[in-house]
Amino acid sequence: GGRQKGEERVVDVELVVPVVVGTAAFWLGKKADEFHSHRWTVYLRSPTGEDLSHLLSKVVFTLHQSFAQPSRTVTQPPFEVTETGWGEFDIGVTLHLSEDAREPGVELSHLLKLYEDNPDAPQNTKKPVVSEFYEDIIVRQPTRELYERVKTHIPRPAPSSPLDPFFPEHSDAAERELLQVASQKVEEKTVELKQRLLELGGTSVLL
């Protein structure tokens, strides 16, 4: 065929990449002023603490226009940007998959949360307000190159982030089914899921 090398697609496969996008905001306490009440971080991470750099070439965070250089590009993990400010706003989070995926960027967005839902909750400089959501990035019909690479990839832990102690165990029902299982059961569960998907007529590689 006339397709170039690297463009061959694996037709009956989809790759599932679970990610978590979130913000963690620390109140500045005595150091706070009118325009800087919080120090916050927006991040993209793996729900299981895995290093995603084999799948992501970069993550672009788009902050509020009032920040200097609102568009921030992070090319290696931890994929996060830290700033100080006083207001809540939507942050754009665009994931660029590795080059061999030959896929357009995936656009997500997340509302920066500075305050607890309970207005009476005392503000705390040691423990951040964390807000995050879980999302499955699905690559349908991946390139042969990406598929072969992912198949043989050995997961490794993500480089540490100062926020590690504060990351919720899991953020969303979608992920519970996969992650609540103790780690030795994860193997069986994956096999069982693959089996179920095979019966449905496609193969799925769970990353």
JSON list of C-alpha atoms in Angstrom, two decimals:
[
{"chain": "A", "resi": 1, "resn": "GLY", "atom": "CA", "xyz": [0.00, 0.00, 0.00]},
{"chain": "A", "resi": 2, "resn": "GLY", "atom": "CA", "xyz": [0.98, 3.67, -0.23]},
{"chain": "A", "resi": 3, "resn": "ARG", "atom": "CA", "xyz": [1.19, 4.15, 3.56]},
{"chain": "A", "resi": 4, "resn": "GLN", "atom": "CA", "xyz": [4.49, 5.19, 4.97]},
{"chain": "A", "resi": 5, "resn": "LYS", "atom": "CA", "xyz": [6.38, 3.12, 7.47]},
{"chain": "A", "resi": 6, "resn": "GLY", "atom": "CA", "xyz": [5.16, 3.96, 10.95]},
{"chain": "A", "resi": 7, "resn": "GLU", "atom": "CA", "xyz": [1.61, 4.52, 9.79]},
{"chain": "A", "resi": 8, "resn": "GLU", "atom": "CA", "xyz": [0.49, 0.91, 9.98]},
{"chain": "A", "resi": 9, "resn": "ARG", "atom": "CA", "xyz": [-2.36, 0.56, 12.50]},
{"chain": "A", "resi": 10, "resn": "VAL", "atom": "CA", "xyz": [-3.30, -2.42, 14.64]},
{"chain": "A", "resi": 11, "resn": "VAL", "atom": "CA", "xyz": [-6.95, -2.54, 13.78]},
{"chain": "A", "resi": 12, "resn": "ASP", "atom": "CA", "xyz": [-8.68, -4.57, 16.49]},
{"chain": "A", "resi": 13, "resn": "VAL", "atom": "CA", "xyz": [-6.80, -3.14, 19.46]},
{"chain": "A", "resi": 14, "resn": "GLU", "atom": "CA", "xyz": [-7.28, -0.20, 21.76]},
{"chain": "A", "resi": 15, "resn": "LEU", "atom": "CA", "xyz": [-4.75, 1.02, 24.29]},
{"chain": "A", "resi": 16, "resn": "VAL", "atom": "CA", "xyz": [-6.16, 2.34, 27.55]},
{"chain": "A", "resi": 17, "resn": "VAL", "atom": "CA", "xyz": [-4.06, 4.87, 29.44]},
{"chain": "A", "resi": 18, "resn": "PRO", "atom": "CA", "xyz": [-5.57, 5.79, 32.83]},
{"chain": "A", "resi": 19, "resn": "VAL", "atom": "CA", "xyz": [-4.60, 9.29, 33.99]},
{"chain": "A", "resi": 20, "resn": "VAL", "atom": "CA", "xyz": [-5.53, 11.59, 36.84]},
{"chain": "A", "resi": 21, "resn": "VAL", "atom": "CA", "xyz": [-5.66, 15.38, 36.43]},
{"chain": "A", "resi": 22, "resn": "GLY", "atom": "CA", "xyz": [-5.86, 17.48, 39.54]},
{"chain": "A", "resi": 23, "resn": "THR", "atom": "CA", "xyz": [-4.90, 20.50, 41.58]},
{"chain": "A", "resi": 24, "resn": "ALA", "atom": "CA", "xyz": [-3.53, 20.78, 45.11]},
{"chain": "A", "resi": 25, "resn": "ALA", "atom": "CA", "xyz": [-3.69, 24.17, 46.84]},
{"chain": "A", "resi": 26, "resn": "PHE", "atom": "CA", "xyz": [-1.93, 25.18, 50.04]},
{"chain": "A", "resi": 27, "resn": "TRP", "atom": "CA", "xyz": [-3.17, 28.21, 51.93]},
{"chain": "A", "resi": 28, "resn": "LEU", "atom": "CA", "xyz": [-0.27, 30.61, 52.54]},
{"chain": "A", "resi": 29, "resn": "GLY", "atom": "CA", "xyz": [-1.41, 31.60, 56.03]},
{"chain": "A", "resi": 30, "resn": "LYS", "atom": "CA", "xyz": [0.65, 34.49, 57.44]},
{"chain": "A", "resi": 31, "resn": "LYS", "atom": "CA", "xyz": [2.49, 34.85, 54.12]},
{"chain": "A", "resi": 32, "resn": "ALA", "atom": "CA", "xyz": [-0.74, 35.43, 52.22]},
{"chain": "A", "resi": 33, "resn": "ASP", "atom": "CA", "xyz": [-1.52, 38.78, 50.63]},
{"chain": "A", "resi": 34, "resn": "GLU", "atom": "CA", "xyz": [-4.42, 40.05, 48.60]},
{"chain": "A", "resi": 35, "resn": "PHE", "atom": "CA", "xyz": [-3.17, 38.58, 45.31]},
{"chain": "A", "resi": 36, "resn": "HIS", "atom": "CA", "xyz": [-1.39, 35.52, 46.66]},
{"chain": "A", "resi": 37, "resn": "SER", "atom": "CA", "xyz": [-3.56, 33.64, 49.13]},
{"chain": "A", "resi": 38, "resn": "HIS", "atom": "CA", "xyz": [-2.53, 30.16, 47.96]},
{"chain": "A", "resi": 39, "resn": "ARG", "atom": "CA", "xyz": [0.34, 28.24, 46.45]},
{"chain": "A", "resi": 40, "resn": "TRP", "atom": "CA", "xyz": [-1.13, 25.66, 44.10]},
{"chain": "A", "resi": 41, "resn": "THR", "atom": "CA", "xyz": [-0.01, 22.95, 41.73]},
{"chain": "A", "resi": 42, "resn": "VAL", "atom": "CA", "xyz": [-1.84, 21.56, 38.72]},
{"chain": "A", "resi": 43, "resn": "TYR", "atom": "CA", "xyz": [-0.72, 18.05, 37.73]},
{"chain": "A", "resi": 44, "resn": "LEU", "atom": "CA", "xyz": [-1.24, 15.07, 35.52]},
{"chain": "A", "resi": 45, "resn": "ARG", "atom": "CA", "xyz": [-0.29, 11.73, 37.02]},
{"chain": "A", "resi": 46, "resn": "SER", "atom": "CA", "xyz": [-0.91, 8.01, 36.75]},
{"chain": "A", "resi": 47, "resn": "PRO", "atom": "CA", "xyz": [-3.54, 6.75, 39.23]},
{"chain": "A", "resi": 48, "resn": "THR", "atom": "CA", "xyz": [-1.18, 3.90, 40.09]},
{"chain": "A", "resi": 49, "resn": "GLY", "atom": "CA", "xyz": [1.92, 6.07, 40.45]},
{"chain": "A", "resi": 50, "resn": "GLU", "atom": "CA", "xyz": [3.45, 4.78, 37.23]},
{"chain": "A", "resi": 51, "resn": "ASP", "atom": "CA", "xyz": [5.89, 6.75, 35.09]},
{"chain": "A", "resi": 52, "resn": "LEU", "atom": "CA", "xyz": [3.95, 7.81, 31.97]},
{"chain": "A", "resi": 53, "resn": "SER", "atom": "CA", "xyz": [6.88, 9.31, 30.10]},
{"chain": "A", "resi": 54, "resn": "HIS", "atom": "CA", "xyz": [7.00, 6.37, 27.64]},
{"chain": "A", "resi": 55, "resn": "LEU", "atom": "CA", "xyz": [3.55, 7.44, 26.48]},
{"chain": "A", "resi": 56, "resn": "LEU", "atom": "CA", "xyz": [3.61, 11.22, 26.80]},
{"chain": "A", "resi": 57, "resn": "SER", "atom": "CA", "xyz": [5.98, 13.50, 24.95]},
{"chain": "A", "resi": 58, "resn": "LYS", "atom": "CA", "xyz": [4.68, 16.56, 26.81]},
{"chain": "A", "resi": 59, "resn": "VAL", "atom": "CA", "xyz": [1.79, 18.06, 28.75]},
{"chain": "A", "resi": 60, "resn": "VAL", "atom": "CA", "xyz": [0.76, 21.66, 28.13]},
{"chain": "A", "resi": 61, "resn": "PHE", "atom": "CA", "xyz": [-1.01, 23.47, 30.98]},
{"chain": "A", "resi": 62, "resn": "THR", "atom": "CA", "xyz": [-2.95, 26.60, 30.00]},
{"chain": "A", "resi": 63, "resn": "LEU", "atom": "CA", "xyz": [-3.35, 28.93, 32.97]},
{"chain": "A", "resi": 64, "resn": "HIS", "atom": "CA", "xyz": [-5.51, 32.03, 33.35]},
{"chain": "A", "resi": 65, "resn": "GLN", "atom": "CA", "xyz": [-4.49, 34.86, 31.00]},
{"chain": "A", "resi": 66, "resn": "SER", "atom": "CA", "xyz": [-3.44, 37.01, 33.98]},
{"chain": "A", "resi": 67, "resn": "PHE", "atom": "CA", "xyz": [-0.34, 34.84, 34.51]},
{"chain": "A", "resi": 68, "resn": "ALA", "atom": "CA", "xyz": [2.94, 35.57, 32.80]},
{"chain": "A", "resi": 69, "resn": "GLN", "atom": "CA", "xyz": [3.24, 32.99, 29.97]},
{"chain": "A", "resi": 70, "resn": "PRO", "atom": "CA", "xyz": [-0.12, 31.33, 30.59]},
{"chain": "A", "resi": 71, "resn": "SER", "atom": "CA", "xyz": [0.87, 28.36, 28.43]},
{"chain": "A", "resi": 72, "resn": "ARG", "atom": "CA", "xyz": [3.33, 26.07, 30.26]},
{"chain": "A", "resi": 73, "resn": "THR", "atom": "CA", "xyz": [4.89, 23.03, 28.62]},
{"chain": "A", "resi": 74, "resn": "VAL", "atom": "CA", "xyz": [6.29, 20.18, 30.73]},
{"chain": "A", "resi": 75, "resn": "THR", "atom": "CA", "xyz": [8.25, 17.55, 28.83]},
{"chain": "A", "resi": 76, "resn": "GLN", "atom": "CA", "xyz": [9.06, 15.09, 31.61]},
{"chain": "A", "resi": 77, "resn": "PRO", "atom": "CA", "xyz": [7.48, 13.85, 34.80]},
{"chain": "A", "resi": 78, "resn": "PRO", "atom": "CA", "xyz": [6.38, 14.91, 37.28]},
{"chain": "A", "resi": 79, "resn": "PHE", "atom": "CA", "xyz": [3.98, 16.68, 34.89]},
{"chain": "A", "resi": 80, "resn": "GLU", "atom": "CA", "xyz": [3.08, 19.63, 37.10]},
{"chain": "A", "resi": 81, "resn": "VAL", "atom": "CA", "xyz": [3.14, 23.42, 37.31]},
{"chain": "A", "resi": 82, "resn": "THR", "atom": "CA", "xyz": [3.17, 25.39, 40.58]},
{"chain": "A", "resi": 83, "resn": "GLU", "atom": "CA", "xyz": [2.07, 29.01, 40.97]},
{"chain": "A", "resi": 84, "resn": "THR", "atom": "CA", "xyz": [0.63, 31.37, 43.56]},
{"chain": "A", "resi": 85, "resn": "GLY", "atom": "CA", "xyz": [-2.61, 33.30, 43.25]},
{"chain": "A", "resi": 86, "resn": "TRP", "atom": "CA", "xyz": [-5.95, 34.12, 44.78]},
{"chain": "A", "resi": 87, "resn": "GLY", "atom": "CA", "xyz": [-8.60, 32.98, 42.28]},
{"chain": "A", "resi": 88, "resn": "GLU", "atom": "CA", "xyz": [-10.13, 29.76, 41.01]},
{"chain": "A", "resi": 89, "resn": "PHE", "atom": "CA", "xyz": [-10.32, 29.18, 37.24]},
{"chain": "A", "resi": 90, "resn": "ASP", "atom": "CA", "xyz": [-10.34, 26.43, 34.62]},
{"chain": "A", "resi": 91, "resn": "ILE", "atom": "CA", "xyz": [-6.92, 25.13, 33.62]},
{"chain": "A", "resi": 92, "resn": "GLY", "atom": "CA", "xyz": [-6.50, 23.53, 30.20]},
{"chain": "A", "resi": 93, "resn": "VAL", "atom": "CA", "xyz": [-4.44, 20.33, 30.20]},
{"chain": "A", "resi": 94, "resn": "THR", "atom": "CA", "xyz": [-3.36, 19.05, 26.79]},
{"chain": "A", "resi": 95, "resn": "LEU", "atom": "CA", "xyz": [-1.65, 15.66, 26.62]},
{"chain": "A", "resi": 96, "resn": "HIS", "atom": "CA", "xyz": [0.66, 15.03, 23.69]},
{"chain": "A", "resi": 97, "resn": "LEU", "atom": "CA", "xyz": [1.26, 11.34, 23.21]},
{"chain": "A", "resi": 98, "resn": "SER", "atom": "CA", "xyz": [4.66, 10.01, 22.17]},
{"chain": "A", "resi": 99, "resn": "GLU", "atom": "CA", "xyz": [5.59, 10.65, 18.56]},
{"chain": "A", "resi": 100, "resn": "ASP", "atom": "CA", "xyz": [5.15, 7.03, 17.48]},
{"chain": "A", "resi": 101, "resn": "ALA", "atom": "CA", "xyz": [1.46, 7.24, 18.47]},
{"chain": "A", "resi": 102, "resn": "ARG", "atom": "CA", "xyz": [0.84, 9.66, 15.58]},
{"chain": "A", "resi": 103, "resn": "GLU", "atom": "CA", "xyz": [-2.23, 11.00, 17.37]},
{"chain": "A", "resi": 104, "resn": "PRO", "atom": "CA", "xyz": [-3.49, 14.56, 17.92]},
{"chain": "A", "resi": 105, "resn": "GLY", "atom": "CA", "xyz": [-3.27, 16.05, 21.41]},
{"chain": "A", "resi": 106, "resn": "VAL", "atom": "CA", "xyz": [-5.91, 15.09, 23.97]},
{"chain": "A", "resi": 107, "resn": "GLU", "atom": "CA", "xyz": [-7.53, 18.14, 25.59]},
{"chain": "A", "resi": 108, "resn": "LEU", "atom": "CA", "xyz": [-8.80, 18.04, 29.14]},
{"chain": "A", "resi": 109, "resn": "SER", "atom": "CA", "xyz": [-9.56, 20.82, 31.59]},
{"chain": "A", "resi": 110, "resn": "HIS", "atom": "CA", "xyz": [-9.79, 21.08, 35.34]},
{"chain": "A", "resi": 111, "resn": "LEU", "atom": "CA", "xyz": [-11.10, 23.68, 37.77]},
{"chain": "A", "resi": 112, "resn": "LEU", "atom": "CA", "xyz": [-8.48, 24.89, 40.23]},
{"chain": "A", "resi": 113, "resn": "LYS", "atom": "CA", "xyz": [-9.95, 24.49, 43.71]},
{"chain": "A", "resi": 114, "resn": "LEU", "atom": "CA", "xyz": [-8.59, 26.62, 46.56]},
{"chain": "A", "resi": 115, "resn": "TYR", "atom": "CA", "xyz": [-11.24, 26.10, 49.26]},
{"chain": "A", "resi": 116, "resn": "GLU", "atom": "CA", "xyz": [-12.95, 23.13, 50.89]},
{"chain": "A", "resi": 117, "resn": "ASP", "atom": "CA", "xyz": [-16.65, 22.68, 50.10]},
{"chain": "A", "resi": 118, "resn": "ASN", "atom": "CA", "xyz": [-17.47, 23.20, 53.75]},
{"chain": "A", "resi": 119, "resn": "PRO", "atom": "CA", "xyz": [-17.20, 26.97, 54.36]},
{"chain": "A", "resi": 120, "resn": "ASP", "atom": "CA", "xyz": [-16.55, 26.35, 58.08]},
{"chain": "A", "resi": 121, "resn": "ALA", "atom": "CA", "xyz": [-13.53, 24.14, 57.46]},
{"chain": "A", "resi": 122, "resn": "PRO", "atom": "CA", "xyz": [-10.49, 25.91, 58.92]},
{"chain": "A", "resi": 123, "resn": "GLN", "atom": "CA", "xyz": [-7.82, 26.75, 56.36]},
{"chain": "A", "resi": 124, "resn": "ASN", "atom": "CA", "xyz": [-4.63, 24.83, 56.78]},
{"chain": "A", "resi": 125, "resn": "THR", "atom": "CA", "xyz": [-1.11, 25.63, 55.56]},
{"chain": "A", "resi": 126, "resn": "LYS", "atom": "CA", "xyz": [0.12, 22.02, 55.93]},
{"chain": "A", "resi": 127, "resn": "LYS", "atom": "CA", "xyz": [-2.59, 20.08, 54.17]},
{"chain": "A", "resi": 128, "resn": "PRO", "atom": "CA", "xyz": [-3.68, 21.11, 50.69]},
{"chain": "A", "resi": 129, "resn": "VAL", "atom": "CA", "xyz": [-7.17, 21.18, 49.20]},
{"chain": "A", "resi": 130, "resn": "VAL", "atom": "CA", "xyz": [-6.92, 18.48, 46.54]},
{"chain": "A", "resi": 131, "resn": "SER", "atom": "CA", "xyz": [-9.37, 18.13, 43.67]},
{"chain": "A", "resi": 132, "resn": "GLU", "atom": "CA", "xyz": [-8.82, 15.58, 40.91]},
{"chain": "A", "resi": 133, "resn": "PHE", "atom": "CA", "xyz": [-10.58, 13.46, 38.34]},
{"chain": "A", "resi": 134, "resn": "TYR", "atom": "CA", "xyz": [-9.80, 10.21, 36.59]},
{"chain": "A", "resi": 135, "resn": "GLU", "atom": "CA", "xyz": [-9.88, 9.81, 32.84]},
{"chain": "A", "resi": 136, "resn": "ASP", "atom": "CA", "xyz": [-9.13, 6.90, 30.52]},
{"chain": "A", "resi": 137, "resn": "ILE", "atom": "CA", "xyz": [-7.25, 8.07, 27.45]},
{"chain": "A", "resi": 138, "resn": "ILE", "atom": "CA", "xyz": [-8.14, 5.57, 24.74]},
{"chain": "A", "resi": 139, "resn": "VAL", "atom": "CA", "xyz": [-6.00, 5.12, 21.65]},
{"chain": "A", "resi": 140, "resn": "ARG", "atom": "CA", "xyz": [-8.05, 3.19, 19.11]},
{"chain": "A", "resi": 141, "resn": "GLN", "atom": "CA", "xyz": [-6.18, 1.33, 16.39]},
{"chain": "A", "resi": 142, "resn": "PRO", "atom": "CA", "xyz": [-2.72, 2.30, 17.65]},
{"chain": "A", "resi": 143, "resn": "THR", "atom": "CA", "xyz": [0.22, 2.39, 15.29]},
{"chain": "A", "resi": 144, "resn": "ARG", "atom": "CA", "xyz": [2.10, -0.91, 15.04]},
{"chain": "A", "resi": 145, "resn": "GLU", "atom": "CA", "xyz": [5.19, 0.85, 16.39]},
{"chain": "A", "resi": 146, "resn": "LEU", "atom": "CA", "xyz": [3.44, 2.13, 19.54]},
{"chain": "A", "resi": 147, "resn": "TYR", "atom": "CA", "xyz": [1.66, -1.17, 20.09]},
{"chain": "A", "resi": 148, "resn": "GLU", "atom": "CA", "xyz": [4.85, -3.23, 19.92]},
{"chain": "A", "resi": 149, "resn": "ARG", "atom": "CA", "xyz": [6.63, -0.82, 22.25]},
{"chain": "A", "resi": 150, "resn": "VAL", "atom": "CA", "xyz": [3.84, -0.71, 24.84]},
{"chain": "A", "resi": 151, "resn": "LYS", "atom": "CA", "xyz": [3.46, -4.49, 24.79]},
{"chain": "A", "resi": 152, "resn": "THR", "atom": "CA", "xyz": [7.02, -5.01, 25.99]},
{"chain": "A", "resi": 153, "resn": "HIS", "atom": "CA", "xyz": [7.18, -1.96, 28.28]},
{"chain": "A", "resi": 154, "resn": "ILE", "atom": "CA", "xyz": [8.03, -2.71, 31.90]},
{"chain": "A", "resi": 155, "resn": "PRO", "atom": "CA", "xyz": [6.24, -0.23, 34.17]},
{"chain": "A", "resi": 156, "resn": "ARG", "atom": "CA", "xyz": [8.37, 1.80, 36.54]},
{"chain": "A", "resi": 157, "resn": "PRO", "atom": "CA", "xyz": [7.38, 4.20, 39.29]},
{"chain": "A", "resi": 158, "resn": "ALA", "atom": "CA", "xyz": [6.99, 7.87, 38.42]},
{"chain": "A", "resi": 159, "resn": "PRO", "atom": "CA", "xyz": [9.69, 10.24, 39.71]},
{"chain": "A", "resi": 160, "resn": "SER", "atom": "CA", "xyz": [8.61, 11.56, 43.07]},
{"chain": "A", "resi": 161, "resn": "SER", "atom": "CA", "xyz": [6.56, 14.71, 43.46]},
{"chain": "A", "resi": 162, "resn": "PRO", "atom": "CA", "xyz": [6.42, 16.83, 46.62]},
{"chain": "A", "resi": 163, "resn": "LEU", "atom": "CA", "xyz": [2.68, 16.15, 46.51]},
{"chain": "A", "resi": 164, "resn": "ASP", "atom": "CA", "xyz": [3.02, 12.35, 46.77]},
{"chain": "A", "resi": 165, "resn": "PRO", "atom": "CA", "xyz": [1.83, 12.23, 50.41]},
{"chain": "A", "resi": 166, "resn": "PHE", "atom": "CA", "xyz": [-1.35, 14.10, 49.49]},
{"chain": "A", "resi": 167, "resn": "PHE", "atom": "CA", "xyz": [-2.45, 12.25, 46.36]},
{"chain": "A", "resi": 168, "resn": "PRO", "atom": "CA", "xyz": [-5.78, 10.49, 46.98]},
{"chain": "A", "resi": 169, "resn": "GLU", "atom": "CA", "xyz": [-5.66, 6.73, 46.65]},
{"chain": "A", "resi": 170, "resn": "HIS", "atom": "CA", "xyz": [-8.35, 6.88, 44.02]},
{"chain": "A", "resi": 171, "resn": "SER", "atom": "CA", "xyz": [-10.48, 9.61, 42.79]},
{"chain": "A", "resi": 172, "resn": "ASP", "atom": "CA", "xyz": [-13.34, 8.10, 40.91]},
{"chain": "A", "resi": 173, "resn": "ALA", "atom": "CA", "xyz": [-15.66, 5.17, 40.66]},
{"chain": "A", "resi": 174, "resn": "ALA", "atom": "CA", "xyz": [-14.45, 4.35, 37.17]},
{"chain": "A", "resi": 175, "resn": "GLU", "atom": "CA", "xyz": [-11.09, 3.45, 38.54]},
{"chain": "A", "resi": 176, "resn": "ARG", "atom": "CA", "xyz": [-12.22, 1.66, 41.66]},
{"chain": "A", "resi": 177, "resn": "GLU", "atom": "CA", "xyz": [-13.04, -1.55, 39.91]},
{"chain": "A", "resi": 178, "resn": "LEU", "atom": "CA", "xyz": [-9.49, -1.68, 38.60]},
{"chain": "A", "resi": 179, "resn": "LEU", "atom": "CA", "xyz": [-7.57, -0.34, 41.54]},
{"chain": "A", "resi": 180, "resn": "GLN", "atom": "CA", "xyz": [-9.30, -1.49, 44.68]},
{"chain": "A", "resi": 181, "resn": "VAL", "atom": "CA", "xyz": [-8.06, -5.00, 44.06]},
{"chain": "A", "resi": 182, "resn": "ALA", "atom": "CA", "xyz": [-4.93, -5.68, 46.09]},
{"chain": "A", "resi": 183, "resn": "SER", "atom": "CA", "xyz": [-1.82, -5.74, 43.94]},
{"chain": "A", "resi": 184, "resn": "GLN", "atom": "CA", "xyz": [-1.44, -9.52, 43.72]},
{"chain": "A", "resi": 185, "resn": "LYS", "atom": "CA", "xyz": [-4.95, -9.70, 42.35]},
{"chain": "A", "resi": 186, "resn": "VAL", "atom": "CA", "xyz": [-4.28, -7.11, 39.71]},
{"chain": "A", "resi": 187, "resn": "GLU", "atom": "CA", "xyz": [-2.70, -9.74, 37.46]},
{"chain": "A", "resi": 188, "resn": "GLU", "atom": "CA", "xyz": [-5.77, -12.00, 37.61]},
{"chain": "A", "resi": 189, "resn": "LYS", "atom": "CA", "xyz": [-8.08, -9.08, 37.16]},
{"chain": "A", "resi": 190, "resn": "THR", "atom": "CA", "xyz": [-6.25, -7.95, 34.03]},
{"chain": "A", "resi": 191, "resn": "VAL", "atom": "CA", "xyz": [-6.35, -11.46, 32.60]},
{"chain": "A", "resi": 192, "resn": "GLU", "atom": "CA", "xyz": [-10.03, -11.67, 33.40]},
{"chain": "A", "resi": 193, "resn": "LEU", "atom": "CA", "xyz": [-10.70, -8.30, 31.75]},
{"chain": "A", "resi": 194, "resn": "LYS", "atom": "CA", "xyz": [-8.73, -9.27, 28.67]},
{"chain": "A", "resi": 195, "resn": "GLN", "atom": "CA", "xyz": [-10.68, -12.51, 28.55]},
{"chain": "A", "resi": 196, "resn": "ARG", "atom": "CA", "xyz": [-13.97, -10.62, 28.77]},
{"chain": "A", "resi": 197, "resn": "LEU", "atom": "CA", "xyz": [-12.89, -8.24, 26.04]},
{"chain": "A", "resi": 198, "resn": "LEU", "atom": "CA", "xyz": [-11.74, -11.09, 23.81]},
{"chain": "A", "resi": 199, "resn": "GLU", "atom": "CA", "xyz": [-15.19, -12.60, 24.13]},
{"chain": "A", "resi": 200, "resn": "LEU", "atom": "CA", "xyz": [-16.56, -9.25, 23.01]},
{"chain": "A", "resi": 201, "resn": "GLY", "atom": "CA", "xyz": [-14.49, -9.62, 19.89]},
{"chain": "A", "resi": 202, "resn": "GLY", "atom": "CA", "xyz": [-11.60, -7.20, 20.26]},
{"chain": "A", "resi": 203, "resn": "THR", "atom": "CA", "xyz": [-8.35, -7.24, 22.14]},
{"chain": "A", "resi": 204, "resn": "SER", "atom": "CA", "xyz": [-7.52, -4.57, 24.64]},
{"chain": "A", "resi": 205, "resn": "VAL", "atom": "CA", "xyz": [-4.18, -3.85, 26.18]},
{"chain": "A", "resi": 206, "resn": "LEU", "atom": "CA", "xyz": [-4.55, -2.41, 29.63]},
{"chain": "A", "resi": 207, "resn": "LEU", "atom": "CA", "xyz": [-1.54, -0.28, 30.42]}
]
